[in-house]
mmCIF file of C-alpha atoms in Angstrom:
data_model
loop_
_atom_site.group_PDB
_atom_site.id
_atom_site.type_symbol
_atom_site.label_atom_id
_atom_site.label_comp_id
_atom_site.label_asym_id
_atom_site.label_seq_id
_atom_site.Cartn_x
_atom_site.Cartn_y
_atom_site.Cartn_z
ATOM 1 C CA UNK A 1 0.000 0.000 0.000
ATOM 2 C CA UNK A 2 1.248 3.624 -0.961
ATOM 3 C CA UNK A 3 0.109 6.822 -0.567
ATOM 4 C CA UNK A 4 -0.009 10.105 -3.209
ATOM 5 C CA UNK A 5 0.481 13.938 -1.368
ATOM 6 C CA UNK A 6 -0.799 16.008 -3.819
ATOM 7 C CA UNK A 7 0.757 19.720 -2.925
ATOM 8 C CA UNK A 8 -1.282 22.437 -3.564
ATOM 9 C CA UNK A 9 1.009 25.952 -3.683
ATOM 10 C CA UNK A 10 -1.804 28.943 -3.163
ATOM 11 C CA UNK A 11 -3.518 30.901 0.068
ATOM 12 C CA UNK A 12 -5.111 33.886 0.294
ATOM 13 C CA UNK A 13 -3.061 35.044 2.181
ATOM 14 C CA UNK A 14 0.318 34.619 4.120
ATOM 15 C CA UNK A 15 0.247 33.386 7.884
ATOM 16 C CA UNK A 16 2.917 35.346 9.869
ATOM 17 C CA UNK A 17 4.660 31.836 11.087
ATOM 18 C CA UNK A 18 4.220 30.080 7.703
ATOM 19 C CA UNK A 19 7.476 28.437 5.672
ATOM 20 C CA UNK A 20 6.004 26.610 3.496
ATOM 21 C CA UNK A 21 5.443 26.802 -0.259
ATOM 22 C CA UNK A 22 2.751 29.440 -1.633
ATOM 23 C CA UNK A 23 1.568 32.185 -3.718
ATOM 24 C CA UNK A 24 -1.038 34.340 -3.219
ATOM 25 C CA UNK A 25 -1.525 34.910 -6.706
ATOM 26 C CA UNK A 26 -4.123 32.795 -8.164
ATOM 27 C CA UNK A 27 -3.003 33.567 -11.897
ATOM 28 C CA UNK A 28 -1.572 30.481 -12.326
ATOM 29 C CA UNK A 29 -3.995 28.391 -10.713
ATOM 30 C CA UNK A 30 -5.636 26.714 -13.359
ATOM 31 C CA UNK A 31 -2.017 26.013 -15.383
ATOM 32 C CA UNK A 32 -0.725 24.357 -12.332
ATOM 33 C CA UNK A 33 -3.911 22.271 -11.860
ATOM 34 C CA UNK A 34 -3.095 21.103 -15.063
ATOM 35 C CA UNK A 35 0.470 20.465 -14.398
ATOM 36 C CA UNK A 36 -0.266 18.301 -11.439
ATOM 37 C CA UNK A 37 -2.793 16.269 -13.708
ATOM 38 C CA UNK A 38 0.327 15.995 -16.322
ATOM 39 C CA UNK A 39 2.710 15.089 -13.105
ATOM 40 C CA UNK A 40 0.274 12.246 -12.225
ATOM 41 C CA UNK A 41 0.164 10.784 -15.667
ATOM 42 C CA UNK A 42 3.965 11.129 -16.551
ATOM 43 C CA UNK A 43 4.515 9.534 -12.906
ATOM 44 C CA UNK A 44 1.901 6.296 -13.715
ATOM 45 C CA UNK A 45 4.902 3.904 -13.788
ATOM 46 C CA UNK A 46 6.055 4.559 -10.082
ATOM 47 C CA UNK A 47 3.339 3.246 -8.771
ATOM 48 C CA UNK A 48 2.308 0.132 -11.795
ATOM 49 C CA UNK A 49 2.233 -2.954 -9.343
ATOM 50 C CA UNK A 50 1.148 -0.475 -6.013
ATOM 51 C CA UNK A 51 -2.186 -0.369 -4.755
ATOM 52 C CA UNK A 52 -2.845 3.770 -3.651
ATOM 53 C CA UNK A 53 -4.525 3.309 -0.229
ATOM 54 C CA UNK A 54 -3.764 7.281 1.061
ATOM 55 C CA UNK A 55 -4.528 10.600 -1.195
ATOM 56 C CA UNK A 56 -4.039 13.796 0.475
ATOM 57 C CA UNK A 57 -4.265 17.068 -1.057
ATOM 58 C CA UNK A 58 -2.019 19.352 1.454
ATOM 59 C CA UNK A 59 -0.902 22.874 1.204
ATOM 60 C CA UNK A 60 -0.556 25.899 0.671
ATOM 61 C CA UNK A 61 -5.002 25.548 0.922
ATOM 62 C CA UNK A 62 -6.373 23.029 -1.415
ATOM 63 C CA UNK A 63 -9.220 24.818 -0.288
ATOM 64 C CA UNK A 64 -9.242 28.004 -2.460
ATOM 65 C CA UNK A 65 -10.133 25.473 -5.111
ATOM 66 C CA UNK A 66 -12.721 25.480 -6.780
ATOM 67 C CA UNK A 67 -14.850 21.610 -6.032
ATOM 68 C CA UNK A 68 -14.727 20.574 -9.800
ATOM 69 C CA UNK A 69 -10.856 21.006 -9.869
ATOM 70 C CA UNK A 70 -10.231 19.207 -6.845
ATOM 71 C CA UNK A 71 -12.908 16.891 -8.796
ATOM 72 C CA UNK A 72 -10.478 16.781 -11.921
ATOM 73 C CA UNK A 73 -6.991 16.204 -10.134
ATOM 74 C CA UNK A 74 -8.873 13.338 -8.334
ATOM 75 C CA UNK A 75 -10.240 12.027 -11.463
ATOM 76 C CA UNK A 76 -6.479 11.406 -12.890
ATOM 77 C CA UNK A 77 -5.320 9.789 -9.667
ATOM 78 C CA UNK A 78 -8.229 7.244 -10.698
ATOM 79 C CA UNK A 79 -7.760 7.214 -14.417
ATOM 80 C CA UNK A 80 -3.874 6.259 -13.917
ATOM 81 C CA UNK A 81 -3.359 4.731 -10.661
ATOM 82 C CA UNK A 82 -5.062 1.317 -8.690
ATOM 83 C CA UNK A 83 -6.539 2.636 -5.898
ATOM 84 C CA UNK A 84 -8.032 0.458 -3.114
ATOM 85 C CA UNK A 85 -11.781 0.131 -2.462
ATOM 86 C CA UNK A 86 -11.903 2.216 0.681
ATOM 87 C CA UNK A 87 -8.840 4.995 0.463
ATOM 88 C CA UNK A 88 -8.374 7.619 2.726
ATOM 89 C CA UNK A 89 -8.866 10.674 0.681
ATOM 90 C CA UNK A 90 -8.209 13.789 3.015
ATOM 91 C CA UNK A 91 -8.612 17.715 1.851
ATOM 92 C CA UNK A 92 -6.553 20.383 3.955
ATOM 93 C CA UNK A 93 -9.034 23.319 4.427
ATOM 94 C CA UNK A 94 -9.356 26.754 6.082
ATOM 95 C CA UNK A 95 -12.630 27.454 7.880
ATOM 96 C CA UNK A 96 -13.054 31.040 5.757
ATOM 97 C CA UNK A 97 -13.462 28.504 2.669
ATOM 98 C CA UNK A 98 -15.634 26.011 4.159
ATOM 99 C CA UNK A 99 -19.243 27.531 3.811
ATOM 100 C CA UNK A 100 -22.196 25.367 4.012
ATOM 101 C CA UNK A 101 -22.399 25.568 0.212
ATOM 102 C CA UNK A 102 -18.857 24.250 -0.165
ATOM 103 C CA UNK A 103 -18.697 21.653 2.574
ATOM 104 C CA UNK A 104 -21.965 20.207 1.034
ATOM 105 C CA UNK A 105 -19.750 19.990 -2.406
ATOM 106 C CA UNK A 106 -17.139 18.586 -0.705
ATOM 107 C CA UNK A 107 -18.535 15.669 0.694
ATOM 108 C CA UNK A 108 -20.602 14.825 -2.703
ATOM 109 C CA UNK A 109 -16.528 14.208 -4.104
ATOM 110 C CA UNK A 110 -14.107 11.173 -3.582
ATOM 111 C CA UNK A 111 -12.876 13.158 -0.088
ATOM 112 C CA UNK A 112 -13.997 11.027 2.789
ATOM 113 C CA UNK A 113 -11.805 13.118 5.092
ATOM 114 C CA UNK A 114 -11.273 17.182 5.997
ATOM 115 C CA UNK A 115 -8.130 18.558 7.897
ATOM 116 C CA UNK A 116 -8.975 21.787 9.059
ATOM 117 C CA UNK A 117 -6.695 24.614 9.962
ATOM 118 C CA UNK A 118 -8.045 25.983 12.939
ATOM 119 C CA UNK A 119 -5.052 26.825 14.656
ATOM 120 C CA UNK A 120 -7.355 28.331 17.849
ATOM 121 C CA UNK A 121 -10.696 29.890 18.657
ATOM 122 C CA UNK A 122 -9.725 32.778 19.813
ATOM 123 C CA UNK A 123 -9.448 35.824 17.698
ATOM 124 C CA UNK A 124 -6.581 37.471 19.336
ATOM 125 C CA UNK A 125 -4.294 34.434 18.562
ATOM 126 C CA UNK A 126 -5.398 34.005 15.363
ATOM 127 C CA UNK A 127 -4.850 37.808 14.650
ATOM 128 C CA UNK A 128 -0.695 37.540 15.501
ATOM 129 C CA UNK A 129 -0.856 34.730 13.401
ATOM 130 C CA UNK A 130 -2.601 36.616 10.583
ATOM 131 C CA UNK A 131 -5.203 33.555 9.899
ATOM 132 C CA UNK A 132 -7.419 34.660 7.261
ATOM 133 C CA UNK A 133 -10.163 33.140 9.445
ATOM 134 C CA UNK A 134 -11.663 34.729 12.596
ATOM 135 C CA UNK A 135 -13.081 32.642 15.492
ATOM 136 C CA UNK A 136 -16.479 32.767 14.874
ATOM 137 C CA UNK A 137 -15.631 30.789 11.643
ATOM 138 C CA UNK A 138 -13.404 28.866 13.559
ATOM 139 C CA UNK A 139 -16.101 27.657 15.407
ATOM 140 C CA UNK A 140 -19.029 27.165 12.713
ATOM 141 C CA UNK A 141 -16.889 25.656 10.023
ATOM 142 C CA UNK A 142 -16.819 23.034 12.124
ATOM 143 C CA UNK A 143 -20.086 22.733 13.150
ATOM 144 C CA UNK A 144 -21.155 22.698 9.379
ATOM 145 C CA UNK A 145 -18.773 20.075 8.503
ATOM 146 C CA UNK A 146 -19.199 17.036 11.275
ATOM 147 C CA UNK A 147 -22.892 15.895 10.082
ATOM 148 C CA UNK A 148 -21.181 15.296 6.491
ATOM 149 C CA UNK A 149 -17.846 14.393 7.263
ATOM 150 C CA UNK A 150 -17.493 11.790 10.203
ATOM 151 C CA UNK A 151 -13.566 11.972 9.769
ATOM 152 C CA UNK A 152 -12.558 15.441 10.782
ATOM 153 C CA UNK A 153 -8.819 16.452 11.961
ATOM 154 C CA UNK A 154 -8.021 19.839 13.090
ATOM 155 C CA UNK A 155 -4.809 21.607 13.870
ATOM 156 C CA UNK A 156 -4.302 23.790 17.050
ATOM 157 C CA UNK A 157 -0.972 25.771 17.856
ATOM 158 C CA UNK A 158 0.244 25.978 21.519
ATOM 159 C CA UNK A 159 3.129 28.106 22.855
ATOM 160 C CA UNK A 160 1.382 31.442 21.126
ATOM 161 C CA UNK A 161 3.312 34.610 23.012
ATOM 162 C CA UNK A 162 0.323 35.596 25.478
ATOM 163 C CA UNK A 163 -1.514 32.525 25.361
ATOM 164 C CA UNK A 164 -2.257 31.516 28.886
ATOM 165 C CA UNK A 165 -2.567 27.875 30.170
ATOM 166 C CA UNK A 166 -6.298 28.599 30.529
ATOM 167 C CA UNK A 167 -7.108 29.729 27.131
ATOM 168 C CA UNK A 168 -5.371 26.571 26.190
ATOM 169 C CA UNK A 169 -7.282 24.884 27.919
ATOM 170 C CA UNK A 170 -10.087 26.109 26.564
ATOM 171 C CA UNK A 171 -8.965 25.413 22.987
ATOM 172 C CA UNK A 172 -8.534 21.977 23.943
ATOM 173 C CA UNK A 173 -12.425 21.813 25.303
ATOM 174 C CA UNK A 174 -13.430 23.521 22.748
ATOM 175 C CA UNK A 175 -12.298 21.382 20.104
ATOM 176 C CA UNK A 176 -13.372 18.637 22.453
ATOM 177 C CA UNK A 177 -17.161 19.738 22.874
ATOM 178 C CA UNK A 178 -17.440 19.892 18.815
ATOM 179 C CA UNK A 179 -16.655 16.084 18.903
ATOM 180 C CA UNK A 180 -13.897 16.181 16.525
ATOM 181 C CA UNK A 181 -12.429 12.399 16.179
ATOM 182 C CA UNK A 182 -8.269 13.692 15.281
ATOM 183 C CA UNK A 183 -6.671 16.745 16.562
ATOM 184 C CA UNK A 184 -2.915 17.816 15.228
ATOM 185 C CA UNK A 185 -1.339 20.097 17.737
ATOM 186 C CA UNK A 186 1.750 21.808 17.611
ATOM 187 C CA UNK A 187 4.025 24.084 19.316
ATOM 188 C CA UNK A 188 4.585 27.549 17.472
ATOM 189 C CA UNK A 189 8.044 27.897 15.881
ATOM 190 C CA UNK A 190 9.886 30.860 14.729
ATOM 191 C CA UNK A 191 11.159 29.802 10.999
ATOM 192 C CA UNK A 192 13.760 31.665 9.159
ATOM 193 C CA UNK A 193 12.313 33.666 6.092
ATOM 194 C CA UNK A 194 8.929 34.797 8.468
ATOM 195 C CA UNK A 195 6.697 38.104 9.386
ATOM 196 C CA UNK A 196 7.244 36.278 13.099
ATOM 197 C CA UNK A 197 10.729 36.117 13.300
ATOM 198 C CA UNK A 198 11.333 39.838 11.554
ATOM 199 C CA UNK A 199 8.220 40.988 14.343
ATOM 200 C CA UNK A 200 10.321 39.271 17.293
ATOM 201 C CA UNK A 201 13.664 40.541 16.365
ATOM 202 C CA UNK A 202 11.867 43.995 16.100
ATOM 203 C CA UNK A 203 9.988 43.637 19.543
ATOM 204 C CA UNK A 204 6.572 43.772 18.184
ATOM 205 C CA UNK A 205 5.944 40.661 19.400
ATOM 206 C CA UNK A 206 7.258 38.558 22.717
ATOM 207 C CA UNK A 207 9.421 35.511 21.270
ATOM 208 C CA UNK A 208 8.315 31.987 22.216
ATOM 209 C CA UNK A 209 9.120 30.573 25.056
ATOM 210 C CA UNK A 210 10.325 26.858 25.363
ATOM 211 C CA UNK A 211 9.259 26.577 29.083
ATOM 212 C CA UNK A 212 5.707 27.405 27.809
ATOM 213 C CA UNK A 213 5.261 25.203 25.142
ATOM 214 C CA UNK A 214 6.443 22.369 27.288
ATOM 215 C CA UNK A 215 3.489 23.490 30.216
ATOM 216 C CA UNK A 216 0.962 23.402 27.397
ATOM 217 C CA UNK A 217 2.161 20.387 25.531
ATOM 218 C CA UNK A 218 1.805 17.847 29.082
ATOM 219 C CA UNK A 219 -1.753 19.979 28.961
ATOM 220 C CA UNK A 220 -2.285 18.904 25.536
ATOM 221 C CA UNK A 221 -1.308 15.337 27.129
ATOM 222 C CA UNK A 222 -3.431 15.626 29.793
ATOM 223 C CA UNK A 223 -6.449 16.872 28.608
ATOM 224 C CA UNK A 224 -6.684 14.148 25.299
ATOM 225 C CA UNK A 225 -5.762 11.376 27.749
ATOM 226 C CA UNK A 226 -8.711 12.384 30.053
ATOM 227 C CA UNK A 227 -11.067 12.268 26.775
ATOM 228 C CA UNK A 228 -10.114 9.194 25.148
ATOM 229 C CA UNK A 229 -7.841 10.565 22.375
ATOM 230 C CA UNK A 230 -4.915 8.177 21.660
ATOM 231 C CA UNK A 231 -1.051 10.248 21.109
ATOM 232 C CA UNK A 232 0.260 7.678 18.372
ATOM 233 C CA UNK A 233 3.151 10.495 17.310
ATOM 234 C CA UNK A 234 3.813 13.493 19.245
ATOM 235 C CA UNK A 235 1.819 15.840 17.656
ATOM 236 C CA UNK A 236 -1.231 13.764 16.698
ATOM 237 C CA UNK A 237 -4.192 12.692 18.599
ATOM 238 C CA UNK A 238 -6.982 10.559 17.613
ATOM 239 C CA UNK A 239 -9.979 8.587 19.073
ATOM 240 C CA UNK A 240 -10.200 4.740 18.247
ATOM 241 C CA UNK A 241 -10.150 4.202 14.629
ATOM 242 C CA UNK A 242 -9.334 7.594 13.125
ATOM 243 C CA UNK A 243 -5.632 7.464 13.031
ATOM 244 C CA UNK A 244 -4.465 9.395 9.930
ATOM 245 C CA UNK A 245 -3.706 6.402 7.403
ATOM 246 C CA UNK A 246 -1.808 9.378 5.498
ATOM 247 C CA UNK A 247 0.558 10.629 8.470
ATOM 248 C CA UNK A 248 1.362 6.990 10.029
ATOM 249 C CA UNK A 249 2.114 5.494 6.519
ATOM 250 C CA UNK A 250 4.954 7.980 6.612
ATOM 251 C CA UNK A 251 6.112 7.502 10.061
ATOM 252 C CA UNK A 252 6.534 3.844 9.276
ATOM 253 C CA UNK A 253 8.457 4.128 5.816
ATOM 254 C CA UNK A 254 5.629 3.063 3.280
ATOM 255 C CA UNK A 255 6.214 4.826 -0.257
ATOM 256 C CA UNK A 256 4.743 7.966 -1.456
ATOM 257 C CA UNK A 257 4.777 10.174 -3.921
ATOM 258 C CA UNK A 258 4.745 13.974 -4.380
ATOM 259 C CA UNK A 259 2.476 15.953 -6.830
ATOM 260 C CA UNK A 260 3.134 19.388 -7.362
ATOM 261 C CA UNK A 261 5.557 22.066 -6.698
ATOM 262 C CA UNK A 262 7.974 21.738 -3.359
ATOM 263 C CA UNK A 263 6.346 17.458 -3.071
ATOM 264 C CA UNK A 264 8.230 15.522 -1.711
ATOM 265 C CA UNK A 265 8.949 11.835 -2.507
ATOM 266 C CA UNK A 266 10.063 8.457 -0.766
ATOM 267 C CA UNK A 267 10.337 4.864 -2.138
ATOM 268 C CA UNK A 268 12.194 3.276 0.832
ATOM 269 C CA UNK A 269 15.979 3.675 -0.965
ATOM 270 C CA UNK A 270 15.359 7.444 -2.244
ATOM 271 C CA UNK A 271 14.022 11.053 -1.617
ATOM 272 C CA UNK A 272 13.078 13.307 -4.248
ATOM 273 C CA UNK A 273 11.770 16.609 -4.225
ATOM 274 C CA UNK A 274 10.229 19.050 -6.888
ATOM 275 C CA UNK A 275 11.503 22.881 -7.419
ATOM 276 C CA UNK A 276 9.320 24.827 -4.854
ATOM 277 C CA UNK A 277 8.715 27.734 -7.255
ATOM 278 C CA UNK A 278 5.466 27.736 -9.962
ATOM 279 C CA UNK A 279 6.671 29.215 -12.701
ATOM 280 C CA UNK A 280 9.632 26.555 -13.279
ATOM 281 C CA UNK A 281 7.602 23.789 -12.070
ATOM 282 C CA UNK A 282 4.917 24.847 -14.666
ATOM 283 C CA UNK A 283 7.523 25.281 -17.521
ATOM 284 C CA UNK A 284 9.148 21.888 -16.869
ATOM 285 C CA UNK A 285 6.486 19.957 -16.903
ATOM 286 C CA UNK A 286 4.282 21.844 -19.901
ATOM 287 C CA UNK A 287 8.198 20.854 -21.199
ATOM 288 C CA UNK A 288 7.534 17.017 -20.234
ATOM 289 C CA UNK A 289 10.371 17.147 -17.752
ATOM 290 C CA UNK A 290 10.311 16.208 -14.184
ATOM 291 C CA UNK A 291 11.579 19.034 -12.189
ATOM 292 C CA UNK A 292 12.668 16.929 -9.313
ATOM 293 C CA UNK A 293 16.340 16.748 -7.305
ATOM 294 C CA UNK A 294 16.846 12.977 -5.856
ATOM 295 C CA UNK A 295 18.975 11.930 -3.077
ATOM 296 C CA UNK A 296 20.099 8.156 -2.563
ATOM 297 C CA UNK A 297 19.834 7.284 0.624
ATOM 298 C CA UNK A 298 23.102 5.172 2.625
ATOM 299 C CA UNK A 299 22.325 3.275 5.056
ATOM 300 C CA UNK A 300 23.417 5.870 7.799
ATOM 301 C CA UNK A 301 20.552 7.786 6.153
ATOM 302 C CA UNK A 302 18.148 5.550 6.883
ATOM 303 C CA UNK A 303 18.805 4.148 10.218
ATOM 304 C CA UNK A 304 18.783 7.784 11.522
ATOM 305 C CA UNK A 305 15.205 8.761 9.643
ATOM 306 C CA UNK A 306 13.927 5.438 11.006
ATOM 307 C CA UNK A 307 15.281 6.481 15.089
ATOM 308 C CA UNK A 308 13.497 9.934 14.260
ATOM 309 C CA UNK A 309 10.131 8.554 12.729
ATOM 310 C CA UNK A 310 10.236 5.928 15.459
ATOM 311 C CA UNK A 311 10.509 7.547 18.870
ATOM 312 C CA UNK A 312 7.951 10.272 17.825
ATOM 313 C CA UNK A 313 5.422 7.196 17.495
ATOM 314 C CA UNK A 314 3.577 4.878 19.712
ATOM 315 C CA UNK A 315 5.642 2.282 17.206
ATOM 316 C CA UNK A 316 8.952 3.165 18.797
ATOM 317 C CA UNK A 317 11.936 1.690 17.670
ATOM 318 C CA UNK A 318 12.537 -1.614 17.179
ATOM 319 C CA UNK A 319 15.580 -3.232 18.183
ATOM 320 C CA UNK A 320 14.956 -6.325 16.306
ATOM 321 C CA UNK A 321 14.627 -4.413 13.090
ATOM 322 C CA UNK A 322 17.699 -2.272 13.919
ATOM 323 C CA UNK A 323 20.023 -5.040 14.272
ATOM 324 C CA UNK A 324 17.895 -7.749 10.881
ATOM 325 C CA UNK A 325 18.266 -4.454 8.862
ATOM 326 C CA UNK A 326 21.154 -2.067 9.301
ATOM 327 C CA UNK A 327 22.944 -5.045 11.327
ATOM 328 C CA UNK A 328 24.480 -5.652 14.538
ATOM 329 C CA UNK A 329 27.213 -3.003 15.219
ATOM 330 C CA UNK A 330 24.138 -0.427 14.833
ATOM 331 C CA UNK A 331 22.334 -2.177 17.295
ATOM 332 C CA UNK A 332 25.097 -2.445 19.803
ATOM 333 C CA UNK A 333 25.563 1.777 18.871
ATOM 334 C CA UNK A 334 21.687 3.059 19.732
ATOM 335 C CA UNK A 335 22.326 0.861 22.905
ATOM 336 C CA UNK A 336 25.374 2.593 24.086
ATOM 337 C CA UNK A 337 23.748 6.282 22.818
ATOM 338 C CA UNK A 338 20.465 5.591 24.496
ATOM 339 C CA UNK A 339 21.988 4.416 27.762
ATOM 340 C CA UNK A 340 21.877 7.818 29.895
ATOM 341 C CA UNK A 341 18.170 8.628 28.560
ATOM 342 C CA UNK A 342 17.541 4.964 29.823
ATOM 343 C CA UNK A 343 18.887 5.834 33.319
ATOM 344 C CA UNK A 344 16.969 9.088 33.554
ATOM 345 C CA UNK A 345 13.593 7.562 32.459
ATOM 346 C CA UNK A 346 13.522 9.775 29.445
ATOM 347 C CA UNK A 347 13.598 6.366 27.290
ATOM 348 C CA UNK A 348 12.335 2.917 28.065
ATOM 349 C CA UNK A 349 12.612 -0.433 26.168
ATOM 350 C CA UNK A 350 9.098 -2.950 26.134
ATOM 351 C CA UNK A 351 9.358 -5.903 23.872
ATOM 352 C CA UNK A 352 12.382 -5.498 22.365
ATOM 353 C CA UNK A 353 11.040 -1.557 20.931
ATOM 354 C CA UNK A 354 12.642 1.539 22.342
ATOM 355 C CA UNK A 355 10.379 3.860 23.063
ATOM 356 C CA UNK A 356 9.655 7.533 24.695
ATOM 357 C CA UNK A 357 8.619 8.042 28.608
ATOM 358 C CA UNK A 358 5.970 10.843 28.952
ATOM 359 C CA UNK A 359 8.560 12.978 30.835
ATOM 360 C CA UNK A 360 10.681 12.217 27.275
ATOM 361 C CA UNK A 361 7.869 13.314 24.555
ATOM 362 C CA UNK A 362 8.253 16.633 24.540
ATOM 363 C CA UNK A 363 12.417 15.901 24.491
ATOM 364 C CA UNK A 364 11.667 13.469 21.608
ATOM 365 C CA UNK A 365 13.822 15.153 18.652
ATOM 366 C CA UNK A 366 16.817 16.152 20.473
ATOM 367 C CA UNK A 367 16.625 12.624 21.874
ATOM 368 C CA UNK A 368 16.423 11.181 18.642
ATOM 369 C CA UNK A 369 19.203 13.265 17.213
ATOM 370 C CA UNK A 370 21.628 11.867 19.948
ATOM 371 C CA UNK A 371 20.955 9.169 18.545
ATOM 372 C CA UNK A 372 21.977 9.725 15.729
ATOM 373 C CA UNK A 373 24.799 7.884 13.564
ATOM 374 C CA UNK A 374 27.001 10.561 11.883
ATOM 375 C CA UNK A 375 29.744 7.544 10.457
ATOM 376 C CA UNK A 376 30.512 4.004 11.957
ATOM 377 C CA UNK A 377 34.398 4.965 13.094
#
């Protein structure tokens, strides 16, 4: 089974924290919904004896679409690729898009699941952010959505300078009360290239604080524990049944490809990745090139991607694997490296799978990076 991210590079507008690719010019739009259409086609053979179990159209906002091109890029994933009888087929949306006009539109597609971008209910948050959504939208979106999409995931941010514990809190219940099945939560980062990071070294805004984050993240721990929600990788949260098939496909290596400008690719060996700007994406495929950089992975590579997926998951790592694929001297290494984080209960082994204490979840990357192999000598 293998999944297809389908990238998406447009918003209305640009969140303050935001890295990723975008444009908020729409001239292009319909050109590079073409494209991707092309991409899938010229990409059929990738995938020839694969059965496509996850789609996700990601972002940017595959939102500001209109239904009958989301309809269309769809359409060519089934045209060209086997798909199995009961995918996961998940949309990344804004709440400003999703009227009760377009949710209704939505759900009468192939999309069987909605990630929404909440980020928090409260307008003052969602004003540093800039969020193009206010919180009464926030709100309602959801409330429009649920009766026609059981499978709902939204995203909240914690750590947000001036956030108290209680108004996280209150996210939290909120978000709780509107019975959503999947929340993605995650602490807000100050990214190189950002309206946040030029506003904090200008000292419009407070920076982030790591002691904060942490308070609200064993919140965020507390709270979904207390309300049934599973945390099968540090960020993610989900009642029984609606893990994201997407997400934990690539926390456990499965292959995937990547649609559209700034996608990324995996097949187990290699990465690739397509030029994250439209206009040279657009010319190289209308061209009937690929416009994709690949990197082999060595086996260094991959033991280290494998410790980093693993001890952000409920999977951890598994010794036996360690040793049957990257062989025994690796073994005996992530033994020796994970020996003080044993001894201070940050790290724990349970059948033969290293895995992350509570006190070591929010501790999990640095962790994992210790463990890291930079050469065998």
């Amino acid at each position: 089974m293998s999944g297809i991210y389908i990238h998406i590079p447009f918003c209305k507008q640009a969140c303050h924290y935001c890295d990723f690719h975008f444009s908020t010019n729409l001239k292009y739009k319909k050109d590079i919904i073409d494209a991707i259409c092309d991409e899938l086609r010229f990409r059929e053979s990738e995938f020839k004896n694969t059965t496509v179990q996850t789609i996700y159209l990601g972002g940017g906002t595959p939102s500001v679409l209109e239904v009958t091109e989301v309809d269309k890029i769809l359409q060519t994933v089934f045209d060209f690729y086997t798909v199995s009888s009961n995918p996961e087929i998940t949309l990344e949306a804004n709440p400003d898009d999703l009227t009760k006009e377009k949710i209704v539109a939505f759900s009468n597609t192939r999309i069987n699941r909605l990630s929404i971008g909440v980020q928090s209910f409260f307008e003052e948050d969602l004003k540093l952010m800039n969020r193009a959504h206010n919180a009464t939208e926030a709100q309602e979106c959801i409330e429009f959505a649920v009766p026609y999409f059981p499978n709902i995931s939204i995203d909240l941010i914690y750590g947000i300078p001036g956030m108290s514990e209680a108004r996280w809190r209150e996210n939290l219940n909120k978000a709780i009360d509107l019975k959503v099945p999947h929340i993605s939560s995650y602490a807000l980062t100050v990214e190189d290239n950002t309206a946040l990071k030029s506003f904090i070294e200008k000292g419009m805004i407070k920076n982030v604080d790591d002691e904060v984050a942490q308070e609200h993240f064993q919140i965020l721990l507390d709270v979904m524990q207390l309300h049934g929600f599973e945390n099968y990788e540090f960020s993610n949260f989900s009642k029984p049944g609606f893990f994201s098939q997407n997400n934990t496909a690539y926390w456990t290596g499965k292959s995937y490809i990547g649609i559209g400008p700034s996608a990324h690719s995996f097949d187990g060996k290699k990465r690739g990745w397509n030029i994250n700007n439209n206009v040279k994406y657009l010319k190289a495929i209308q061209a009937g090139e690929l416009p994709m950089e690949i990197e082999k992975l060595t086996v260094v590579d991959r033991y280290n991607e494998y410790i980093m997926t693993g001890l952000r998951t409920i999977y951890g790592v598994s010794l036996h694997k360690i040793e049957t694929d990257f062989g025994p001297n690796f073994k005996e290494y992530l033994l020796k490296q994970a020996a003080q984080y044993l001894k201070d209960h940050l790290l724990y082994i349970d059948d033969d799978t290293l895995l992350v204490t509570r006190k070591g979840k929010f501790l999990s990357d640095g962790i994992a990076s210790a463990l890291f192999m930079v050469n065998l000598s």
